[in-house]
Amino acid sequence: MFPEQLQPWLAGIIAWLALGFLVLVLVLSLIALGLWVQDRYFQKTHAIRRNFPLVGRFRYFFEHMGEFFRQYFFAMDREELPFNRAQRSWVYRAAKNLSNTSAFGSTKQIGAGRVIFMNCPYPTLERNAAETLPTMIGPHCDQPYVARSIFNISGMSYGALSRPAVQALSRGAAMANCWMNTGEGGLSPYHLEGGCDIVMQIGTARYGVRDKDGNLDDDKLREVASHQQVKMFEIKLSQGAKPGKGGILPADKVTDEIAAIRGIAAGEASISPNAQPSVHDAHSLLDLIDHVRQVTGKPTGIKFVLGAWAWLEELFLAIHERGPESAPDFMTIDSGDGGTGAAPMSLMDDVGLYLAESLPLVVDLRDGYGLKDRIRIIASGKLINPSMVAWAIAAGADFCVSARGYMFALGCIQALQCNRNTCPTGVTTHNPRLQRGLVPEDKAQRVAYFHDNLVKEVETIAHSCGVSEPRQLQRHHARMLSSNGESIPLDYLWPGVAPGHHLEHGRPSEQPVQVRWQTGMRNVSASTASNERP
């Protein structure tokens, strides 16, 4: 088969390969023996490895790989958390501007909490559809902000996100005419370079606007506000990932550049206080809001996860004492079921109300204290698909924001590596090799497509309900499935409150209130209902 002169040469190669294979087997056998001895006789920490030396090590490998295999091979389209494959696939297709039509019926599970919109026999024709008009925020400010989109980018810091991710979001937001929130990590050049509208978030550590002692620095506030792109300031009281705890940025993500932007030491973990240092009651909160607004001349609001809500009633009463111009210009209500940030599981899982309950509650309190036209409500929390955004608008939100939805648009695959600097798609890592995969010019267009296609489908839902644009959606346009399979109108679960009702009839905590259940309603004492849900 082979020429005779090549056969000795070939035989030599085979002999060397055989020898190499034997050496490899010997080395691996020695390594395996060493690991077996270590597991059996020397290590005392792991019971599985001590009882089943060497073989027990495979448990950790399969445990680590399991989260990846489940996503691709075992989990059904509607099973995964926090976002299932069907939800993510919708975002991916929208971001690529591909058709999101599907066939052969819905695969969405019929269960308690699912929202169904009520179509009408005379839906709005396309020629009769109205454009969603821009909405003003902060009419009492020197520089009010006229927001053009109902769906915007939520707070994600440069540091938590990579440089190319921030660049892509900034450029995409400019293309989509929506705003981008900086997150608590301060304003970076990469937020500005795309030319989009920016909301500057002031976290509990006041990164980017702090002095060397961590106090608010008015000169730095003015410097940030001097950028025409910076339209509003958001004072963060708490966030969905970790209500009651400050932001966490691991030390390996605190580069020299990020440290300079934040005003902290490089290479050290960036851990924010769990509360705004100068805020301890309604009046001190209003003082801080007024101070930031006076220094910057721009709309200033607050962000929080709702738990107990008596403090909100006290805040609204304090606003009426001082006058409506003292109110926050907007309130961002974050859901208590987690977010993009690294957080203790106990806080992510079990602290704070979910948006499905907190959003209508805050809207009703705001309206009941006669502040509907003064304070804008921004909803935040897992709003990545059209039905979620349409529900939030119907429940009373003026705007919606999303963080993880736009991360999916950037290419996030839900690898759950956000806090480890090992994100395989380059979205949340500062490893240059991994960042290389995220090309801002390409992903910016995907961000814009995701925004535009989502808003378009929200408009489609609104038209099917018989209204001409999304902001006309009301609670009576939707129903929520209960645990017994029956649907209940949202305006029955959460009846609207007449403007100023609480001012005329007293605080809700001073009168019998209605507690809404998925199976109906019942009267309970105010002492139980004002701050708790039994």
Short mmCIF file of C-alpha atoms in Angstrom, two decimals:
data_model
loop_
_atom_site.label_atom_id
_atom_site.label_comp_id
_atom_site.label_asym_id
_atom_site.label_seq_id
_atom_site.Cartn_x
_atom_site.Cartn_y
_atom_site.Cartn_z
CA MET A 1 0.00 0.00 0.00
CA PHE A 2 2.82 2.38 0.93
CA PRO A 3 6.07 2.63 -1.02
CA GLU A 4 8.71 0.31 0.36
CA GLN A 5 11.07 3.13 1.18
CA LEU A 6 8.43 4.79 3.45
CA GLN A 7 7.59 1.71 5.47
CA PRO A 8 10.55 1.95 7.93
CA TRP A 9 9.76 5.62 8.49
CA LEU A 10 6.08 4.80 9.09
CA ALA A 11 6.94 1.98 11.46
CA GLY A 12 9.11 4.38 13.46
CA ILE A 13 6.26 6.87 13.79
CA ILE A 14 3.89 4.13 14.96
CA ALA A 15 6.44 2.95 17.52
CA TRP A 16 6.90 6.47 18.89
CA LEU A 17 3.13 7.02 19.03
CA ALA A 18 2.71 3.74 20.91
CA LEU A 19 5.44 4.74 23.34
CA GLY A 20 3.88 8.18 23.79
CA PHE A 21 0.51 6.61 24.46
CA LEU A 22 2.01 4.28 27.07
CA VAL A 23 3.79 7.20 28.75
CA LEU A 24 0.54 9.21 28.76
CA VAL A 25 -1.37 6.30 30.29
CA LEU A 26 1.36 5.89 32.92
CA VAL A 27 1.36 9.61 33.80
CA LEU A 28 -2.44 9.73 34.01
CA SER A 29 -2.44 6.58 36.13
CA LEU A 30 0.08 8.10 38.54
CA ILE A 31 -1.95 11.31 38.74
CA ALA A 32 -5.13 9.31 39.34
CA LEU A 33 -3.39 7.27 42.03
CA GLY A 34 -2.13 10.43 43.70
CA LEU A 35 -5.61 11.98 43.67
CA TRP A 36 -7.10 8.73 45.00
CA VAL A 37 -4.63 8.66 47.90
CA GLN A 38 -5.20 12.34 48.66
CA ASP A 39 -8.98 11.96 48.63
CA ARG A 40 -8.95 8.75 50.67
CA TYR A 41 -6.40 9.52 53.36
CA PHE A 42 -5.39 13.19 53.46
CA GLN A 43 -8.31 15.51 52.69
CA LYS A 44 -11.00 15.61 55.37
CA THR A 45 -13.29 18.36 54.05
CA HIS A 46 -15.39 16.53 51.44
CA ALA A 47 -17.25 13.41 52.59
CA ILE A 48 -18.09 12.25 49.04
CA ARG A 49 -14.44 12.36 47.95
CA ARG A 50 -13.30 10.62 51.14
CA ASN A 51 -15.78 7.78 50.73
CA PHE A 52 -15.52 7.57 46.94
CA PRO A 53 -11.99 8.75 46.12
CA LEU A 54 -11.31 10.07 42.63
CA VAL A 55 -14.77 9.14 41.30
CA GLY A 56 -16.36 11.62 43.72
CA ARG A 57 -14.56 14.47 41.95
CA PHE A 58 -16.77 14.03 38.90
CA ARG A 59 -19.74 15.21 40.99
CA TYR A 60 -18.40 18.76 41.04
CA PHE A 61 -17.69 18.72 37.32
CA PHE A 62 -21.20 17.53 36.42
CA GLU A 63 -22.75 19.92 38.93
CA HIS A 64 -20.98 22.82 37.25
CA MET A 65 -21.79 21.70 33.73
CA GLY A 66 -25.39 20.88 34.59
CA GLU A 67 -26.56 24.49 34.46
CA PHE A 68 -25.36 24.70 30.85
CA PHE A 69 -26.68 21.29 29.74
CA ARG A 70 -30.12 22.01 31.25
CA GLN A 71 -30.47 25.12 29.10
CA TYR A 72 -29.79 23.33 25.84
CA PHE A 73 -30.90 19.73 26.31
CA PHE A 74 -33.30 19.20 29.19
CA ALA A 75 -35.36 22.32 30.03
CA MET A 76 -38.56 22.91 28.09
CA ASP A 77 -39.19 26.24 26.36
CA ARG A 78 -41.27 27.59 29.27
CA GLU A 79 -39.42 26.05 32.22
CA GLU A 80 -36.22 27.99 32.92
CA LEU A 81 -35.74 30.80 35.43
CA PRO A 82 -35.32 33.70 35.68
CA PHE A 83 -36.16 33.86 31.95
CA ASN A 84 -37.25 30.85 29.94
CA ARG A 85 -36.19 30.01 26.41
CA ALA A 86 -39.40 31.34 24.85
CA GLN A 87 -38.91 34.74 26.46
CA ARG A 88 -35.26 34.95 25.48
CA SER A 89 -35.93 33.74 21.95
CA TRP A 90 -38.48 36.51 21.46
CA VAL A 91 -35.84 39.10 22.41
CA TYR A 92 -33.17 37.51 20.20
CA ARG A 93 -35.45 37.53 17.17
CA ALA A 94 -36.68 41.07 17.85
CA ALA A 95 -33.07 42.27 18.23
CA LYS A 96 -32.19 40.72 14.86
CA ASN A 97 -35.34 42.22 13.30
CA LEU A 98 -36.62 38.76 12.38
CA SER A 99 -40.25 37.69 12.33
CA ASN A 100 -41.63 36.75 15.75
CA THR A 101 -44.69 34.96 14.46
CA SER A 102 -45.29 31.39 15.65
CA ALA A 103 -47.54 28.53 14.61
CA PHE A 104 -49.75 25.76 15.96
CA GLY A 105 -50.97 27.49 19.10
CA SER A 106 -49.67 28.96 22.34
CA THR A 107 -47.25 27.08 24.59
CA LYS A 108 -47.66 29.53 27.45
CA GLN A 109 -48.82 27.77 30.58
CA ILE A 110 -52.26 28.57 31.98
CA GLY A 111 -51.61 29.36 35.63
CA ALA A 112 -52.23 31.84 38.42
CA GLY A 113 -50.83 35.29 37.72
CA ARG A 114 -50.97 35.11 33.92
CA VAL A 115 -52.37 38.30 32.40
CA ILE A 116 -54.80 38.16 29.48
CA PHE A 117 -55.76 41.26 27.51
CA MET A 118 -59.38 41.81 26.51
CA ASN A 119 -59.67 42.25 22.77
CA CYS A 120 -62.69 44.12 21.46
CA PRO A 121 -64.90 43.45 18.41
CA TYR A 122 -63.85 46.74 16.84
CA PRO A 123 -60.06 46.98 17.12
CA THR A 124 -58.28 50.16 16.12
CA LEU A 125 -57.47 50.23 12.43
CA GLU A 126 -53.93 51.05 11.47
CA ARG A 127 -55.02 54.27 9.80
CA ASN A 128 -56.67 55.37 13.07
CA ALA A 129 -53.71 54.53 15.29
CA ALA A 130 -52.17 57.45 17.15
CA GLU A 131 -48.52 58.10 17.84
CA THR A 132 -47.53 57.87 21.49
CA LEU A 133 -46.77 61.46 22.36
CA PRO A 134 -43.69 62.49 24.36
CA THR A 135 -44.33 63.05 28.08
CA MET A 136 -42.83 65.79 30.24
CA ILE A 137 -41.07 64.94 33.49
CA GLY A 138 -40.25 67.65 36.04
CA PRO A 139 -42.36 70.63 34.98
CA HIS A 140 -41.11 72.68 37.96
CA CYS A 141 -37.43 72.25 37.01
CA ASP A 142 -35.27 74.77 35.20
CA GLN A 143 -34.73 72.12 32.51
CA PRO A 144 -37.72 69.72 32.29
CA TYR A 145 -37.25 66.54 30.33
CA VAL A 146 -39.58 65.52 27.51
CA ALA A 147 -39.22 61.73 27.23
CA ARG A 148 -39.97 60.29 23.81
CA SER A 149 -40.31 56.55 24.47
CA ILE A 150 -42.37 54.43 26.84
CA PHE A 151 -39.63 51.74 26.96
CA ASN A 152 -36.12 52.64 28.09
CA ILE A 153 -32.85 51.18 29.37
CA SER A 154 -32.68 50.56 33.12
CA GLY A 155 -29.69 51.19 35.39
CA MET A 156 -26.57 49.12 34.65
CA SER A 157 -23.20 50.50 35.74
CA TYR A 158 -20.03 50.71 33.73
CA GLY A 159 -18.06 48.21 35.75
CA ALA A 160 -20.91 45.77 36.08
CA LEU A 161 -21.10 46.02 32.27
CA SER A 162 -18.12 45.98 29.94
CA ARG A 163 -16.94 48.95 27.89
CA PRO A 164 -18.26 47.62 24.54
CA ALA A 165 -21.60 46.77 26.15
CA VAL A 166 -22.04 50.34 27.42
CA GLN A 167 -20.96 51.72 24.04
CA ALA A 168 -23.48 49.53 22.22
CA LEU A 169 -26.31 50.49 24.58
CA SER A 170 -25.50 54.19 24.27
CA ARG A 171 -25.48 54.10 20.46
CA GLY A 172 -28.58 51.88 20.30
CA ALA A 173 -30.51 54.13 22.69
CA ALA A 174 -29.72 57.13 20.50
CA MET A 175 -31.00 55.26 17.44
CA ALA A 176 -34.19 54.23 19.29
CA ASN A 177 -34.82 57.65 20.88
CA CYS A 178 -35.00 56.20 24.38
CA TRP A 179 -33.06 57.06 27.52
CA MET A 180 -30.25 55.10 29.15
CA ASN A 181 -29.71 54.93 32.92
CA THR A 182 -26.06 54.94 34.07
CA GLY A 183 -26.59 52.72 37.09
CA GLU A 184 -24.89 53.69 40.34
CA GLY A 185 -21.33 53.45 38.95
CA GLY A 186 -21.20 57.04 37.70
CA LEU A 187 -21.13 58.69 34.28
CA SER A 188 -18.45 57.33 31.94
CA PRO A 189 -17.28 58.61 28.53
CA TYR A 190 -18.84 55.49 27.01
CA HIS A 191 -22.32 56.50 28.18
CA LEU A 192 -21.89 59.82 26.40
CA GLU A 193 -20.28 58.74 23.15
CA GLY A 194 -23.48 57.41 21.56
CA GLY A 195 -25.35 60.70 21.95
CA CYS A 196 -28.40 59.24 23.77
CA ASP A 197 -30.44 60.80 26.58
CA ILE A 198 -29.02 59.82 29.95
CA VAL A 199 -30.45 59.38 33.45
CA MET A 200 -27.66 59.73 36.01
CA GLN A 201 -28.23 57.46 38.98
CA ILE A 202 -26.97 58.48 42.42
CA GLY A 203 -26.50 55.33 44.48
CA THR A 204 -25.91 55.05 48.17
CA ALA A 205 -22.12 55.40 47.65
CA ARG A 206 -22.70 58.42 45.35
CA TYR A 207 -20.13 57.25 42.83
CA GLY A 208 -19.12 59.92 40.34
CA VAL A 209 -20.55 62.78 42.42
CA ARG A 210 -18.79 62.20 45.76
CA ASP A 211 -15.89 63.80 47.58
CA LYS A 212 -13.02 61.82 49.12
CA ASP A 213 -15.13 61.13 52.22
CA GLY A 214 -18.11 59.82 50.26
CA ASN A 215 -20.29 62.91 50.69
CA LEU A 216 -22.24 64.52 47.86
CA ASP A 217 -20.02 66.96 45.98
CA ASP A 218 -21.99 69.85 44.45
CA ASP A 219 -19.19 70.76 42.03
CA LYS A 220 -19.18 67.24 40.61
CA LEU A 221 -22.99 67.31 40.43
CA ARG A 222 -22.82 70.50 38.36
CA GLU A 223 -20.12 68.97 36.16
CA VAL A 224 -22.29 65.96 35.38
CA ALA A 225 -25.38 68.14 34.86
CA SER A 226 -23.45 70.36 32.44
CA HIS A 227 -23.66 67.62 29.82
CA GLN A 228 -26.72 68.30 27.67
CA GLN A 229 -27.28 64.55 27.28
CA VAL A 230 -27.84 64.13 31.03
CA LYS A 231 -31.57 64.73 31.34
CA MET A 232 -32.49 63.49 34.85
CA PHE A 233 -31.04 62.35 38.17
CA GLU A 234 -32.28 59.25 39.99
CA ILE A 235 -31.59 58.79 43.70
CA LYS A 236 -31.49 55.08 44.43
CA LEU A 237 -32.90 53.97 47.76
CA SER A 238 -32.91 50.24 46.92
CA GLN A 239 -32.84 47.90 43.93
CA GLY A 240 -34.52 44.65 42.96
CA ALA A 241 -31.42 42.46 43.15
CA LYS A 242 -30.81 43.25 46.81
CA PRO A 243 -33.37 45.38 48.69
CA GLY A 244 -31.73 46.68 51.85
CA LYS A 245 -28.15 46.16 50.63
CA GLY A 246 -25.86 48.37 48.56
CA GLY A 247 -24.27 47.63 45.22
CA ILE A 248 -21.47 45.06 44.96
CA LEU A 249 -18.70 45.17 42.34
CA PRO A 250 -16.03 42.44 42.80
CA ALA A 251 -12.43 43.60 43.14
CA ASP A 252 -11.32 42.05 39.84
CA LYS A 253 -13.80 44.33 38.04
CA VAL A 254 -12.52 47.55 39.68
CA THR A 255 -9.97 48.61 37.07
CA ASP A 256 -8.01 51.87 37.24
CA GLU A 257 -10.46 53.53 34.85
CA ILE A 258 -13.55 52.38 36.76
CA ALA A 259 -11.98 53.42 40.06
CA ALA A 260 -11.29 56.91 38.66
CA ILE A 261 -14.87 57.30 37.43
CA ARG A 262 -16.31 56.16 40.75
CA GLY A 263 -13.80 57.99 42.97
CA ILE A 264 -12.54 54.88 44.80
CA ALA A 265 -9.37 52.78 45.08
CA ALA A 266 -8.53 50.42 42.21
CA GLY A 267 -8.37 46.66 42.77
CA GLU A 268 -10.62 46.73 45.84
CA ALA A 269 -14.21 45.49 45.99
CA SER A 270 -16.68 48.32 45.52
CA ILE A 271 -19.37 47.86 48.18
CA SER A 272 -21.97 50.58 48.64
CA PRO A 273 -23.73 51.38 51.93
CA ASN A 274 -27.16 49.80 52.34
CA ALA A 275 -28.92 53.19 52.53
CA GLN A 276 -28.53 56.83 51.55
CA PRO A 277 -26.42 58.18 54.45
CA SER A 278 -28.32 61.46 54.86
CA VAL A 279 -31.85 60.08 54.48
CA HIS A 280 -33.78 58.89 57.54
CA ASP A 281 -37.34 60.13 57.06
CA ALA A 282 -39.70 61.76 54.55
CA HIS A 283 -38.42 65.29 55.10
CA SER A 284 -34.72 64.39 54.78
CA LEU A 285 -35.53 62.52 51.56
CA LEU A 286 -37.35 65.55 50.17
CA ASP A 287 -34.42 67.72 51.25
CA LEU A 288 -32.00 65.55 49.26
CA ILE A 289 -34.28 65.55 46.21
CA ASP A 290 -34.61 69.33 46.38
CA HIS A 291 -30.87 69.80 46.83
CA VAL A 292 -29.96 67.72 43.76
CA ARG A 293 -32.69 69.44 41.72
CA GLN A 294 -31.57 72.92 42.75
CA VAL A 295 -27.89 72.21 42.04
CA THR A 296 -28.49 70.54 38.67
CA GLY A 297 -31.65 72.28 37.49
CA LYS A 298 -32.91 68.94 36.16
CA PRO A 299 -35.69 66.49 37.10
CA THR A 300 -34.84 64.40 40.13
CA GLY A 301 -36.62 61.26 41.28
CA ILE A 302 -36.18 58.16 43.41
CA LYS A 303 -35.86 54.43 42.81
CA PHE A 304 -36.94 51.80 45.31
CA VAL A 305 -38.22 48.29 45.88
CA LEU A 306 -41.46 48.49 47.84
CA GLY A 307 -41.78 46.53 51.06
CA ALA A 308 -43.57 48.31 53.86
CA TRP A 309 -45.37 51.31 52.40
CA ALA A 310 -46.36 53.51 55.36
CA TRP A 311 -43.29 55.60 54.53
CA LEU A 312 -44.82 56.44 51.15
CA GLU A 313 -47.94 57.81 52.82
CA GLU A 314 -45.74 59.92 55.10
CA LEU A 315 -43.81 61.11 52.03
CA PHE A 316 -46.97 62.14 50.19
CA LEU A 317 -48.28 63.97 53.27
CA ALA A 318 -44.95 65.78 53.64
CA ILE A 319 -45.18 66.81 49.98
CA HIS A 320 -48.56 68.41 50.63
CA GLU A 321 -47.11 70.25 53.61
CA ARG A 322 -44.31 71.68 51.50
CA GLY A 323 -46.16 72.06 48.23
CA PRO A 324 -46.32 69.90 45.07
CA GLU A 325 -43.09 71.38 43.66
CA SER A 326 -41.21 69.57 46.46
CA ALA A 327 -42.26 66.13 45.17
CA PRO A 328 -39.88 63.81 43.36
CA ASP A 329 -40.37 64.26 39.64
CA PHE A 330 -40.59 60.51 39.12
CA MET A 331 -40.57 57.24 41.04
CA THR A 332 -38.96 54.09 39.66
CA ILE A 333 -40.54 51.00 41.22
CA ASP A 334 -38.27 47.98 40.99
CA SER A 335 -39.49 44.42 41.45
CA GLY A 336 -38.25 42.41 44.42
CA ASP A 337 -37.37 39.29 42.41
CA GLY A 338 -33.81 40.15 41.50
CA GLY A 339 -31.98 41.92 38.73
CA THR A 340 -28.65 42.17 36.95
CA GLY A 341 -26.58 42.86 40.06
CA ALA A 342 -24.68 40.39 42.23
CA ALA A 343 -26.67 39.79 45.41
CA PRO A 344 -27.15 37.46 48.38
CA MET A 345 -29.74 34.83 47.48
CA SER A 346 -31.76 35.54 50.62
CA LEU A 347 -32.34 39.14 49.51
CA MET A 348 -32.88 38.27 45.86
CA ASP A 349 -35.41 35.55 46.63
CA ASP A 350 -37.27 36.66 49.72
CA VAL A 351 -37.18 40.43 50.30
CA GLY A 352 -39.40 43.05 48.66
CA LEU A 353 -42.73 42.96 46.83
CA TYR A 354 -42.88 41.81 43.25
CA LEU A 355 -43.85 44.40 40.65
CA ALA A 356 -47.22 42.72 40.06
CA GLU A 357 -48.28 43.91 43.51
CA SER A 358 -46.12 46.95 44.17
CA LEU A 359 -46.81 48.82 40.90
CA PRO A 360 -50.61 49.16 41.24
CA LEU A 361 -50.21 49.82 44.95
CA VAL A 362 -47.86 52.78 44.43
CA VAL A 363 -49.97 54.11 41.54
CA ASP A 364 -53.08 54.08 43.74
CA LEU A 365 -51.28 55.78 46.63
CA ARG A 366 -49.93 58.48 44.31
CA ASP A 367 -53.36 59.06 42.79
CA GLY A 368 -55.12 58.96 46.16
CA TYR A 369 -52.89 61.77 47.41
CA GLY A 370 -53.63 63.89 44.34
CA LEU A 371 -50.17 63.64 42.75
CA LYS A 372 -51.02 61.88 39.47
CA ASP A 373 -50.09 64.88 37.32
CA ARG A 374 -46.98 65.67 39.39
CA ILE A 375 -45.12 62.36 39.79
CA ARG A 376 -44.38 60.04 36.87
CA ILE A 377 -44.24 56.31 37.58
CA ILE A 378 -41.51 54.16 35.97
CA ALA A 379 -41.91 50.38 36.19
CA SER A 380 -38.89 48.06 36.35
CA GLY A 381 -38.57 44.31 36.77
CA LYS A 382 -38.48 41.50 34.17
CA LEU A 383 -40.26 43.63 31.56
CA ILE A 384 -38.62 42.10 28.49
CA ASN A 385 -41.62 41.03 26.35
CA PRO A 386 -44.52 43.09 24.91
CA SER A 387 -47.21 41.59 27.16
CA MET A 388 -45.22 42.49 30.29
CA VAL A 389 -44.78 46.09 29.19
CA ALA A 390 -48.43 46.40 28.13
CA TRP A 391 -49.52 45.08 31.55
CA ALA A 392 -47.34 47.64 33.36
CA ILE A 393 -48.78 50.50 31.28
CA ALA A 394 -52.33 49.25 31.94
CA ALA A 395 -51.59 49.02 35.67
CA GLY A 396 -50.67 52.71 35.71
CA ALA A 397 -47.00 53.09 34.78
CA ASP A 398 -46.04 56.09 32.66
CA PHE A 399 -42.80 54.46 31.47
CA CYS A 400 -41.13 51.06 31.59
CA VAL A 401 -37.43 50.26 31.82
CA SER A 402 -35.53 47.02 31.33
CA ALA A 403 -31.96 45.95 32.02
CA ARG A 404 -31.86 42.24 31.25
CA GLY A 405 -33.98 42.63 28.13
CA TYR A 406 -31.37 44.90 26.62
CA MET A 407 -28.62 42.53 27.82
CA PHE A 408 -30.29 39.76 25.82
CA ALA A 409 -30.36 42.14 22.84
CA LEU A 410 -26.58 42.50 23.25
CA GLY A 411 -26.20 38.72 23.05
CA CYS A 412 -26.45 37.61 26.71
CA ILE A 413 -27.18 33.87 26.88
CA GLN A 414 -28.16 33.76 30.58
CA ALA A 415 -24.92 32.00 31.51
CA LEU A 416 -25.31 33.38 35.07
CA GLN A 417 -21.69 34.55 35.16
CA CYS A 418 -22.43 38.26 35.70
CA ASN A 419 -20.65 38.43 39.07
CA ARG A 420 -17.55 36.40 38.08
CA ASN A 421 -15.89 38.44 35.30
CA THR A 422 -16.19 35.37 33.05
CA CYS A 423 -19.23 36.32 30.92
CA PRO A 424 -18.79 34.32 27.67
CA THR A 425 -20.52 36.96 25.54
CA GLY A 426 -18.45 39.93 26.73
CA VAL A 427 -21.41 41.78 28.25
CA THR A 428 -20.36 41.73 31.92
CA THR A 429 -16.62 41.03 31.81
CA HIS A 430 -13.46 43.12 31.63
CA ASN A 431 -11.45 40.32 30.08
CA PRO A 432 -10.30 41.74 26.70
CA ARG A 433 -10.38 38.29 25.09
CA LEU A 434 -14.06 37.86 25.99
CA GLN A 435 -14.97 41.48 25.24
CA ARG A 436 -13.66 40.99 21.71
CA GLY A 437 -16.81 39.04 20.82
CA LEU A 438 -19.07 42.04 21.45
CA VAL A 439 -18.84 44.48 18.54
CA PRO A 440 -20.58 47.76 19.56
CA GLU A 441 -21.44 48.79 16.00
CA ASP A 442 -23.36 45.55 15.38
CA LYS A 443 -24.99 45.28 18.81
CA ALA A 444 -26.14 48.91 18.79
CA GLN A 445 -28.40 48.15 15.86
CA ARG A 446 -29.77 45.13 17.72
CA VAL A 447 -30.55 47.31 20.75
CA ALA A 448 -32.53 49.67 18.52
CA TYR A 449 -34.34 46.83 16.76
CA PHE A 450 -35.32 45.27 20.11
CA HIS A 451 -36.73 48.56 21.35
CA ASP A 452 -38.62 49.30 18.15
CA ASN A 453 -40.10 45.82 17.75
CA LEU A 454 -41.19 45.63 21.37
CA VAL A 455 -42.92 49.01 21.24
CA LYS A 456 -44.56 48.00 17.96
CA GLU A 457 -46.06 44.86 19.53
CA VAL A 458 -47.22 46.80 22.60
CA GLU A 459 -49.03 49.06 20.16
CA THR A 460 -50.54 45.96 18.51
CA ILE A 461 -51.90 44.81 21.90
CA ALA A 462 -53.33 48.30 22.50
CA HIS A 463 -55.02 48.33 19.10
CA SER A 464 -56.56 44.91 19.69
CA CYS A 465 -58.07 46.30 22.91
CA GLY A 466 -59.65 49.13 20.93
CA VAL A 467 -57.43 52.05 21.97
CA SER A 468 -55.29 54.10 19.64
CA GLU A 469 -52.00 54.03 21.55
CA PRO A 470 -50.45 52.21 24.56
CA ARG A 471 -50.89 54.96 27.16
CA GLN A 472 -54.66 54.60 26.76
CA LEU A 473 -54.53 51.06 28.16
CA GLN A 474 -56.36 50.83 31.49
CA ARG A 475 -56.83 48.09 34.08
CA HIS A 476 -60.19 47.09 32.67
CA HIS A 477 -58.42 46.08 29.47
CA ALA A 478 -56.75 43.09 31.19
CA ARG A 479 -57.62 40.18 33.44
CA MET A 480 -55.43 37.99 35.65
CA LEU A 481 -55.85 34.25 36.03
CA SER A 482 -56.48 33.04 39.58
CA SER A 483 -55.42 29.79 41.20
CA ASN A 484 -58.76 28.14 40.35
CA GLY A 485 -58.35 28.87 36.63
CA GLU A 486 -60.84 31.75 36.46
CA SER A 487 -59.75 35.20 35.33
CA ILE A 488 -60.37 38.34 37.39
CA PRO A 489 -60.39 41.87 35.95
CA LEU A 490 -57.39 43.94 37.00
CA ASP A 491 -59.71 46.78 37.93
CA TYR A 492 -61.44 44.39 40.35
CA LEU A 493 -58.18 43.23 41.90
CA TRP A 494 -56.93 46.81 42.03
CA PRO A 495 -59.85 49.27 41.80
CA GLY A 496 -58.68 52.73 40.83
CA VAL A 497 -58.54 55.45 43.47
CA ALA A 498 -60.16 58.83 42.81
CA PRO A 499 -57.66 61.72 42.70
CA GLY A 500 -57.20 63.17 46.19
CA HIS A 501 -59.35 60.50 47.85
CA HIS A 502 -56.87 59.88 50.69
CA LEU A 503 -56.59 63.60 51.41
CA GLU A 504 -60.35 63.85 51.86
CA HIS A 505 -60.98 60.57 53.67
CA GLY A 506 -57.74 60.00 55.58
CA ARG A 507 -54.76 57.72 55.11
CA PRO A 508 -55.52 54.18 53.93
CA SER A 509 -53.91 52.86 57.12
CA GLU A 510 -56.50 54.77 59.17
CA GLN A 511 -59.53 53.18 57.52
CA PRO A 512 -60.68 49.68 56.49
CA VAL A 513 -58.97 48.65 53.31
CA GLN A 514 -59.47 46.00 50.66
CA VAL A 515 -56.88 43.27 50.37
CA ARG A 516 -56.95 41.68 46.93
CA TRP A 517 -56.54 37.98 46.59
CA GLN A 518 -56.25 36.00 43.41
CA THR A 519 -59.47 34.20 44.37
CA GLY A 520 -61.42 37.29 45.39
CA MET A 521 -61.45 40.08 47.96
CA ARG A 522 -62.16 40.40 51.65
CA ASN A 523 -62.13 43.14 54.28
CA VAL A 524 -59.37 43.05 56.88
CA SER A 525 -58.29 45.44 59.58
CA ALA A 526 -55.99 48.28 58.59
CA SER A 527 -53.37 47.18 61.12
CA THR A 528 -52.90 43.98 59.14
CA ALA A 529 -53.10 45.44 55.65
CA SER A 530 -51.17 48.71 55.82
CA ASN A 531 -47.74 47.11 55.83
CA GLU A 532 -48.28 43.39 55.43
CA ARG A 533 -49.89 40.87 53.17
CA PRO A 534 -50.94 37.84 55.22
#
